[in-house]
Amino acid sequence: RKQAHKVDMDTITVDHAHLRDYDGELAEALDGEFTRFSPHLRRAVSEFIDHVHQEDDVDRPTDLYKAYFVSLFNLPNVICVRMLRTEMIGRLCSVAGTVTRTSDVRPELLSGTFRCEKCGLLAENIEQQYQYTAPTICKNPQCNNASKNAWMLEYEKSTFVDWQRLRVQENADEIPPGAMP
């Protein structure tokens, strides 16, 4: 509740142990398919913040953040970098390692609003899945726009987040004798 009133925050941190105690089935579902549940978590946080601000009779700054996030900590298992495998993709996991290189922070499109260049109709909240994704067809029945190139991104109505690439290598105490990190 305290985190919901901090104007400069867009992330609510949740202790995974508390989540497991409260609803073990939900914690297990999040662990197994985090990328599937992530948009629903973001929506729930936004609704929670609206609810808290209404209860406490505090105005919520509507333009400050369009996207809210959930950050989970205290996960039960910490995985070594060497143990990461393809079956872990999409799952929630905690990794221990040393950051060796970082990229510049850049904007990433999270949810886009696009305008059809043929009829002007807006296609709102097009979720982006790690690549730029324009609508495939216009919803206007009189428009026959099925070209991916005939859409204009409406920047002010789209949601962007900061993105950064990190290069991580295993900690020195986890490297097997005679192996390279």
JSON list of C-alpha atoms in Angstrom, two decimals:
[
{"chain": "A", "resi": 1, "resn": "ARG", "atom": "CA", "xyz": [0.00, 0.00, 0.00]},
{"chain": "A", "resi": 2, "resn": "LYS", "atom": "CA", "xyz": [2.90, 2.36, 0.78]},
{"chain": "A", "resi": 3, "resn": "GLN", "atom": "CA", "xyz": [4.43, 1.67, -2.63]},
{"chain": "A", "resi": 4, "resn": "ALA", "atom": "CA", "xyz": [1.22, 2.73, -4.41]},
{"chain": "A", "resi": 5, "resn": "HIS", "atom": "CA", "xyz": [1.56, 6.33, -3.19]},
{"chain": "A", "resi": 6, "resn": "LYS", "atom": "CA", "xyz": [5.12, 6.85, -4.40]},
{"chain": "A", "resi": 7, "resn": "VAL", "atom": "CA", "xyz": [4.71, 9.04, -7.45]},
{"chain": "A", "resi": 8, "resn": "ASP", "atom": "CA", "xyz": [8.11, 8.29, -8.96]},
{"chain": "A", "resi": 9, "resn": "MET", "atom": "CA", "xyz": [7.72, 4.49, -8.93]},
{"chain": "A", "resi": 10, "resn": "ASP", "atom": "CA", "xyz": [6.34, 2.24, -11.63]},
{"chain": "A", "resi": 11, "resn": "THR", "atom": "CA", "xyz": [7.20, -1.11, -10.01]},
{"chain": "A", "resi": 12, "resn": "ILE", "atom": "CA", "xyz": [5.71, -2.88, -7.03]},
{"chain": "A", "resi": 13, "resn": "THR", "atom": "CA", "xyz": [8.04, -5.37, -5.34]},
{"chain": "A", "resi": 14, "resn": "VAL", "atom": "CA", "xyz": [6.56, -8.59, -3.98]},
{"chain": "A", "resi": 15, "resn": "ASP", "atom": "CA", "xyz": [8.26, -11.15, -1.77]},
{"chain": "A", "resi": 16, "resn": "HIS", "atom": "CA", "xyz": [7.86, -14.52, -3.49]},
{"chain": "A", "resi": 17, "resn": "ALA", "atom": "CA", "xyz": [7.70, -16.23, -0.06]},
{"chain": "A", "resi": 18, "resn": "HIS", "atom": "CA", "xyz": [4.65, -14.11, 0.84]},
{"chain": "A", "resi": 19, "resn": "LEU", "atom": "CA", "xyz": [3.04, -15.01, -2.48]},
{"chain": "A", "resi": 20, "resn": "ARG", "atom": "CA", "xyz": [3.68, -18.73, -1.85]},
{"chain": "A", "resi": 21, "resn": "ASP", "atom": "CA", "xyz": [2.16, -18.45, 1.64]},
{"chain": "A", "resi": 22, "resn": "TYR", "atom": "CA", "xyz": [-0.87, -16.54, 0.37]},
{"chain": "A", "resi": 23, "resn": "ASP", "atom": "CA", "xyz": [-1.61, -18.62, -2.75]},
{"chain": "A", "resi": 24, "resn": "GLY", "atom": "CA", "xyz": [0.78, -21.48, -3.54]},
{"chain": "A", "resi": 25, "resn": "GLU", "atom": "CA", "xyz": [-1.08, -22.36, -6.74]},
{"chain": "A", "resi": 26, "resn": "LEU", "atom": "CA", "xyz": [-0.69, -18.82, -8.09]},
{"chain": "A", "resi": 27, "resn": "ALA", "atom": "CA", "xyz": [3.01, -18.79, -7.18]},
{"chain": "A", "resi": 28, "resn": "GLU", "atom": "CA", "xyz": [3.50, -22.09, -9.00]},
{"chain": "A", "resi": 29, "resn": "ALA", "atom": "CA", "xyz": [1.65, -20.82, -12.08]},
{"chain": "A", "resi": 30, "resn": "LEU", "atom": "CA", "xyz": [3.78, -17.66, -12.18]},
{"chain": "A", "resi": 31, "resn": "ASP", "atom": "CA", "xyz": [6.95, -19.71, -11.78]},
{"chain": "A", "resi": 32, "resn": "GLY", "atom": "CA", "xyz": [6.01, -21.96, -14.68]},
{"chain": "A", "resi": 33, "resn": "GLU", "atom": "CA", "xyz": [4.66, -19.44, -17.20]},
{"chain": "A", "resi": 34, "resn": "PHE", "atom": "CA", "xyz": [5.73, -15.96, -16.15]},
{"chain": "A", "resi": 35, "resn": "THR", "atom": "CA", "xyz": [5.68, -14.43, -19.64]},
{"chain": "A", "resi": 36, "resn": "ARG", "atom": "CA", "xyz": [2.07, -15.57, -20.09]},
{"chain": "A", "resi": 37, "resn": "PHE", "atom": "CA", "xyz": [0.93, -13.96, -16.83]},
{"chain": "A", "resi": 38, "resn": "SER", "atom": "CA", "xyz": [3.06, -10.80, -17.00]},
{"chain": "A", "resi": 39, "resn": "PRO", "atom": "CA", "xyz": [0.52, -8.62, -18.90]},
{"chain": "A", "resi": 40, "resn": "HIS", "atom": "CA", "xyz": [-2.19, -9.64, -16.42]},
{"chain": "A", "resi": 41, "resn": "LEU", "atom": "CA", "xyz": [0.07, -8.76, -13.48]},
{"chain": "A", "resi": 42, "resn": "ARG", "atom": "CA", "xyz": [0.75, -5.32, -14.99]},
{"chain": "A", "resi": 43, "resn": "ARG", "atom": "CA", "xyz": [-2.98, -4.72, -15.43]},
{"chain": "A", "resi": 44, "resn": "ALA", "atom": "CA", "xyz": [-3.71, -5.88, -11.86]},
{"chain": "A", "resi": 45, "resn": "VAL", "atom": "CA", "xyz": [-1.07, -3.50, -10.45]},
{"chain": "A", "resi": 46, "resn": "SER", "atom": "CA", "xyz": [-2.57, -0.59, -12.37]},
{"chain": "A", "resi": 47, "resn": "GLU", "atom": "CA", "xyz": [-6.06, -1.45, -11.07]},
{"chain": "A", "resi": 48, "resn": "PHE", "atom": "CA", "xyz": [-4.68, -1.82, -7.53]},
{"chain": "A", "resi": 49, "resn": "ILE", "atom": "CA", "xyz": [-3.04, 1.60, -7.69]},
{"chain": "A", "resi": 50, "resn": "ASP", "atom": "CA", "xyz": [-6.30, 3.14, -8.97]},
{"chain": "A", "resi": 51, "resn": "HIS", "atom": "CA", "xyz": [-8.18, 1.43, -6.12]},
{"chain": "A", "resi": 52, "resn": "VAL", "atom": "CA", "xyz": [-5.74, 2.60, -3.41]},
{"chain": "A", "resi": 53, "resn": "HIS", "atom": "CA", "xyz": [-5.81, 6.18, -4.69]},
{"chain": "A", "resi": 54, "resn": "GLN", "atom": "CA", "xyz": [-9.63, 6.17, -4.75]},
{"chain": "A", "resi": 55, "resn": "GLU", "atom": "CA", "xyz": [-9.85, 4.73, -1.21]},
{"chain": "A", "resi": 56, "resn": "ASP", "atom": "CA", "xyz": [-7.38, 7.23, 0.18]},
{"chain": "A", "resi": 57, "resn": "ASP", "atom": "CA", "xyz": [-9.00, 10.06, -1.81]},
{"chain": "A", "resi": 58, "resn": "VAL", "atom": "CA", "xyz": [-5.69, 10.90, -3.50]},
{"chain": "A", "resi": 59, "resn": "ASP", "atom": "CA", "xyz": [-5.44, 11.94, -7.13]},
{"chain": "A", "resi": 60, "resn": "ARG", "atom": "CA", "xyz": [-3.36, 9.56, -9.17]},
{"chain": "A", "resi": 61, "resn": "PRO", "atom": "CA", "xyz": [-1.04, 11.27, -11.66]},
{"chain": "A", "resi": 62, "resn": "THR", "atom": "CA", "xyz": [-2.47, 9.80, -14.87]},
{"chain": "A", "resi": 63, "resn": "ASP", "atom": "CA", "xyz": [0.27, 10.88, -17.28]},
{"chain": "A", "resi": 64, "resn": "LEU", "atom": "CA", "xyz": [3.24, 9.95, -15.12]},
{"chain": "A", "resi": 65, "resn": "TYR", "atom": "CA", "xyz": [3.38, 6.24, -15.94]},
{"chain": "A", "resi": 66, "resn": "LYS", "atom": "CA", "xyz": [1.36, 4.28, -18.42]},
{"chain": "A", "resi": 67, "resn": "ALA", "atom": "CA", "xyz": [2.83, 0.92, -17.48]},
{"chain": "A", "resi": 68, "resn": "TYR", "atom": "CA", "xyz": [3.27, -0.66, -14.06]},
{"chain": "A", "resi": 69, "resn": "PHE", "atom": "CA", "xyz": [5.29, -3.75, -13.23]},
{"chain": "A", "resi": 70, "resn": "VAL", "atom": "CA", "xyz": [5.66, -6.41, -10.57]},
{"chain": "A", "resi": 71, "resn": "SER", "atom": "CA", "xyz": [9.13, -7.31, -9.36]},
{"chain": "A", "resi": 72, "resn": "LEU", "atom": "CA", "xyz": [9.40, -10.58, -7.45]},
{"chain": "A", "resi": 73, "resn": "PHE", "atom": "CA", "xyz": [12.29, -11.22, -5.07]},
{"chain": "A", "resi": 74, "resn": "ASN", "atom": "CA", "xyz": [13.28, -13.99, -2.68]},
{"chain": "A", "resi": 75, "resn": "LEU", "atom": "CA", "xyz": [12.66, -16.75, -5.21]},
{"chain": "A", "resi": 76, "resn": "PRO", "atom": "CA", "xyz": [13.19, -20.24, -3.77]},
{"chain": "A", "resi": 77, "resn": "ASN", "atom": "CA", "xyz": [15.92, -21.37, -6.17]},
{"chain": "A", "resi": 78, "resn": "VAL", "atom": "CA", "xyz": [18.91, -19.41, -7.43]},
{"chain": "A", "resi": 79, "resn": "ILE", "atom": "CA", "xyz": [20.28, -20.90, -10.64]},
{"chain": "A", "resi": 80, "resn": "CYS", "atom": "CA", "xyz": [23.90, -20.76, -11.73]},
{"chain": "A", "resi": 81, "resn": "VAL", "atom": "CA", "xyz": [24.51, -19.27, -15.17]},
{"chain": "A", "resi": 82, "resn": "ARG", "atom": "CA", "xyz": [25.97, -22.60, -16.29]},
{"chain": "A", "resi": 83, "resn": "MET", "atom": "CA", "xyz": [22.65, -24.35, -15.47]},
{"chain": "A", "resi": 84, "resn": "LEU", "atom": "CA", "xyz": [20.45, -22.15, -17.70]},
{"chain": "A", "resi": 85, "resn": "ARG", "atom": "CA", "xyz": [18.85, -24.18, -20.48]},
{"chain": "A", "resi": 86, "resn": "THR", "atom": "CA", "xyz": [16.24, -23.56, -23.19]},
{"chain": "A", "resi": 87, "resn": "GLU", "atom": "CA", "xyz": [13.48, -25.17, -21.11]},
{"chain": "A", "resi": 88, "resn": "MET", "atom": "CA", "xyz": [13.83, -22.21, -18.71]},
{"chain": "A", "resi": 89, "resn": "ILE", "atom": "CA", "xyz": [12.63, -19.71, -21.36]},
{"chain": "A", "resi": 90, "resn": "GLY", "atom": "CA", "xyz": [9.41, -18.07, -20.18]},
{"chain": "A", "resi": 91, "resn": "ARG", "atom": "CA", "xyz": [9.79, -19.37, -16.62]},
{"chain": "A", "resi": 92, "resn": "LEU", "atom": "CA", "xyz": [10.47, -17.22, -13.59]},
{"chain": "A", "resi": 93, "resn": "CYS", "atom": "CA", "xyz": [13.94, -17.84, -12.20]},
{"chain": "A", "resi": 94, "resn": "SER", "atom": "CA", "xyz": [16.64, -16.11, -10.21]},
{"chain": "A", "resi": 95, "resn": "VAL", "atom": "CA", "xyz": [20.16, -16.15, -11.60]},
{"chain": "A", "resi": 96, "resn": "ALA", "atom": "CA", "xyz": [23.41, -15.55, -9.70]},
{"chain": "A", "resi": 97, "resn": "GLY", "atom": "CA", "xyz": [26.30, -14.12, -11.65]},
{"chain": "A", "resi": 98, "resn": "THR", "atom": "CA", "xyz": [28.58, -11.18, -12.27]},
{"chain": "A", "resi": 99, "resn": "VAL", "atom": "CA", "xyz": [27.58, -8.43, -14.70]},
{"chain": "A", "resi": 100, "resn": "THR", "atom": "CA", "xyz": [30.52, -7.94, -17.05]},
{"chain": "A", "resi": 101, "resn": "ARG", "atom": "CA", "xyz": [29.04, -5.54, -19.62]},
{"chain": "A", "resi": 102, "resn": "THR", "atom": "CA", "xyz": [25.98, -3.34, -20.01]},
{"chain": "A", "resi": 103, "resn": "SER", "atom": "CA", "xyz": [24.50, -1.54, -22.99]},
{"chain": "A", "resi": 104, "resn": "ASP", "atom": "CA", "xyz": [23.02, 1.94, -23.01]},
{"chain": "A", "resi": 105, "resn": "VAL", "atom": "CA", "xyz": [19.46, 2.25, -21.75]},
{"chain": "A", "resi": 106, "resn": "ARG", "atom": "CA", "xyz": [17.12, 2.47, -24.73]},
{"chain": "A", "resi": 107, "resn": "PRO", "atom": "CA", "xyz": [13.37, 2.71, -25.16]},
{"chain": "A", "resi": 108, "resn": "GLU", "atom": "CA", "xyz": [11.43, -0.42, -26.02]},
{"chain": "A", "resi": 109, "resn": "LEU", "atom": "CA", "xyz": [7.86, -0.41, -27.32]},
{"chain": "A", "resi": 110, "resn": "LEU", "atom": "CA", "xyz": [5.69, -2.37, -24.89]},
{"chain": "A", "resi": 111, "resn": "SER", "atom": "CA", "xyz": [2.23, -1.66, -26.22]},
{"chain": "A", "resi": 112, "resn": "GLY", "atom": "CA", "xyz": [1.59, 0.26, -29.43]},
{"chain": "A", "resi": 113, "resn": "THR", "atom": "CA", "xyz": [-1.27, 2.29, -30.84]},
{"chain": "A", "resi": 114, "resn": "PHE", "atom": "CA", "xyz": [-1.24, 2.38, -34.63]},
{"chain": "A", "resi": 115, "resn": "ARG", "atom": "CA", "xyz": [-3.17, 4.49, -37.15]},
{"chain": "A", "resi": 116, "resn": "CYS", "atom": "CA", "xyz": [-4.21, 2.96, -40.46]},
{"chain": "A", "resi": 117, "resn": "GLU", "atom": "CA", "xyz": [-2.78, 5.15, -43.22]},
{"chain": "A", "resi": 118, "resn": "LYS", "atom": "CA", "xyz": [-5.64, 4.26, -45.59]},
{"chain": "A", "resi": 119, "resn": "CYS", "atom": "CA", "xyz": [-8.71, 5.01, -43.42]},
{"chain": "A", "resi": 120, "resn": "GLY", "atom": "CA", "xyz": [-7.31, 6.62, -40.23]},
{"chain": "A", "resi": 121, "resn": "LEU", "atom": "CA", "xyz": [-8.77, 4.06, -37.79]},
{"chain": "A", "resi": 122, "resn": "LEU", "atom": "CA", "xyz": [-6.78, 3.52, -34.57]},
{"chain": "A", "resi": 123, "resn": "ALA", "atom": "CA", "xyz": [-5.67, 0.04, -33.51]},
{"chain": "A", "resi": 124, "resn": "GLU", "atom": "CA", "xyz": [-4.95, 0.41, -29.79]},
{"chain": "A", "resi": 125, "resn": "ASN", "atom": "CA", "xyz": [-2.94, -1.62, -27.28]},
{"chain": "A", "resi": 126, "resn": "ILE", "atom": "CA", "xyz": [-1.14, -3.91, -29.71]},
{"chain": "A", "resi": 127, "resn": "GLU", "atom": "CA", "xyz": [1.10, -5.96, -27.40]},
{"chain": "A", "resi": 128, "resn": "GLN", "atom": "CA", "xyz": [4.70, -6.24, -28.55]},
{"chain": "A", "resi": 129, "resn": "GLN", "atom": "CA", "xyz": [6.44, -9.57, -28.05]},
{"chain": "A", "resi": 130, "resn": "TYR", "atom": "CA", "xyz": [10.16, -8.75, -28.17]},
{"chain": "A", "resi": 131, "resn": "GLN", "atom": "CA", "xyz": [9.88, -7.39, -31.72]},
{"chain": "A", "resi": 132, "resn": "TYR", "atom": "CA", "xyz": [8.09, -4.56, -33.49]},
{"chain": "A", "resi": 133, "resn": "THR", "atom": "CA", "xyz": [4.63, -5.83, -34.38]},
{"chain": "A", "resi": 134, "resn": "ALA", "atom": "CA", "xyz": [2.21, -3.72, -36.42]},
{"chain": "A", "resi": 135, "resn": "PRO", "atom": "CA", "xyz": [-1.41, -4.85, -36.92]},
{"chain": "A", "resi": 136, "resn": "THR", "atom": "CA", "xyz": [-1.93, -7.37, -39.71]},
{"chain": "A", "resi": 137, "resn": "ILE", "atom": "CA", "xyz": [-5.31, -6.12, -40.93]},
{"chain": "A", "resi": 138, "resn": "CYS", "atom": "CA", "xyz": [-7.51, -3.07, -40.40]},
{"chain": "A", "resi": 139, "resn": "LYS", "atom": "CA", "xyz": [-10.68, -3.64, -38.34]},
{"chain": "A", "resi": 140, "resn": "ASN", "atom": "CA", "xyz": [-12.63, -1.18, -40.50]},
{"chain": "A", "resi": 141, "resn": "PRO", "atom": "CA", "xyz": [-14.84, -3.31, -42.82]},
{"chain": "A", "resi": 142, "resn": "GLN", "atom": "CA", "xyz": [-14.68, -0.69, -45.61]},
{"chain": "A", "resi": 143, "resn": "CYS", "atom": "CA", "xyz": [-10.87, -0.61, -45.53]},
{"chain": "A", "resi": 144, "resn": "ASN", "atom": "CA", "xyz": [-8.90, -3.35, -47.20]},
{"chain": "A", "resi": 145, "resn": "ASN", "atom": "CA", "xyz": [-5.56, -2.52, -45.57]},
{"chain": "A", "resi": 146, "resn": "ALA", "atom": "CA", "xyz": [-3.72, -5.78, -44.98]},
{"chain": "A", "resi": 147, "resn": "SER", "atom": "CA", "xyz": [-0.23, -4.33, -45.37]},
{"chain": "A", "resi": 148, "resn": "LYS", "atom": "CA", "xyz": [2.15, -4.21, -42.41]},
{"chain": "A", "resi": 149, "resn": "ASN", "atom": "CA", "xyz": [3.78, -1.12, -43.96]},
{"chain": "A", "resi": 150, "resn": "ALA", "atom": "CA", "xyz": [0.61, 1.01, -44.05]},
{"chain": "A", "resi": 151, "resn": "TRP", "atom": "CA", "xyz": [0.44, 1.69, -40.31]},
{"chain": "A", "resi": 152, "resn": "MET", "atom": "CA", "xyz": [1.76, 4.74, -38.43]},
{"chain": "A", "resi": 153, "resn": "LEU", "atom": "CA", "xyz": [2.79, 4.37, -34.80]},
{"chain": "A", "resi": 154, "resn": "GLU", "atom": "CA", "xyz": [1.13, 6.96, -32.54]},
{"chain": "A", "resi": 155, "resn": "TYR", "atom": "CA", "xyz": [4.01, 7.66, -30.13]},
{"chain": "A", "resi": 156, "resn": "GLU", "atom": "CA", "xyz": [2.04, 9.67, -27.56]},
{"chain": "A", "resi": 157, "resn": "LYS", "atom": "CA", "xyz": [-0.60, 6.92, -27.23]},
{"chain": "A", "resi": 158, "resn": "SER", "atom": "CA", "xyz": [1.91, 4.06, -27.04]},
{"chain": "A", "resi": 159, "resn": "THR", "atom": "CA", "xyz": [3.72, 2.68, -23.99]},
{"chain": "A", "resi": 160, "resn": "PHE", "atom": "CA", "xyz": [7.51, 2.58, -23.89]},
{"chain": "A", "resi": 161, "resn": "VAL", "atom": "CA", "xyz": [9.81, 1.20, -21.19]},
{"chain": "A", "resi": 162, "resn": "ASP", "atom": "CA", "xyz": [13.53, 1.41, -20.57]},
{"chain": "A", "resi": 163, "resn": "TRP", "atom": "CA", "xyz": [15.48, -1.56, -21.93]},
{"chain": "A", "resi": 164, "resn": "GLN", "atom": "CA", "xyz": [19.07, -2.56, -21.34]},
{"chain": "A", "resi": 165, "resn": "ARG", "atom": "CA", "xyz": [21.17, -5.56, -22.30]},
{"chain": "A", "resi": 166, "resn": "LEU", "atom": "CA", "xyz": [23.36, -7.10, -19.59]},
{"chain": "A", "resi": 167, "resn": "ARG", "atom": "CA", "xyz": [26.15, -9.59, -20.14]},
{"chain": "A", "resi": 168, "resn": "VAL", "atom": "CA", "xyz": [26.46, -11.93, -17.16]},
{"chain": "A", "resi": 169, "resn": "GLN", "atom": "CA", "xyz": [29.08, -14.55, -16.40]},
{"chain": "A", "resi": 170, "resn": "GLU", "atom": "CA", "xyz": [29.12, -17.05, -13.58]},
{"chain": "A", "resi": 171, "resn": "ASN", "atom": "CA", "xyz": [30.60, -16.11, -10.24]},
{"chain": "A", "resi": 172, "resn": "ALA", "atom": "CA", "xyz": [34.21, -17.12, -9.64]},
{"chain": "A", "resi": 173, "resn": "ASP", "atom": "CA", "xyz": [33.27, -19.54, -6.84]},
{"chain": "A", "resi": 174, "resn": "GLU", "atom": "CA", "xyz": [30.86, -21.43, -9.16]},
{"chain": "A", "resi": 175, "resn": "ILE", "atom": "CA", "xyz": [33.36, -22.20, -11.94]},
{"chain": "A", "resi": 176, "resn": "PRO", "atom": "CA", "xyz": [34.43, -25.86, -11.96]},
{"chain": "A", "resi": 177, "resn": "PRO", "atom": "CA", "xyz": [38.20, -26.45, -11.67]},
{"chain": "A", "resi": 178, "resn": "GLY", "atom": "CA", "xyz": [39.93, -26.05, -15.03]},
{"chain": "A", "resi": 179, "resn": "ALA", "atom": "CA", "xyz": [36.90, -24.47, -16.72]},
{"chain": "A", "resi": 180, "resn": "MET", "atom": "CA", "xyz": [36.55, -21.00, -18.22]},
{"chain": "A", "resi": 181, "resn": "PRO", "atom": "CA", "xyz": [33.76, -18.63, -17.07]}
]
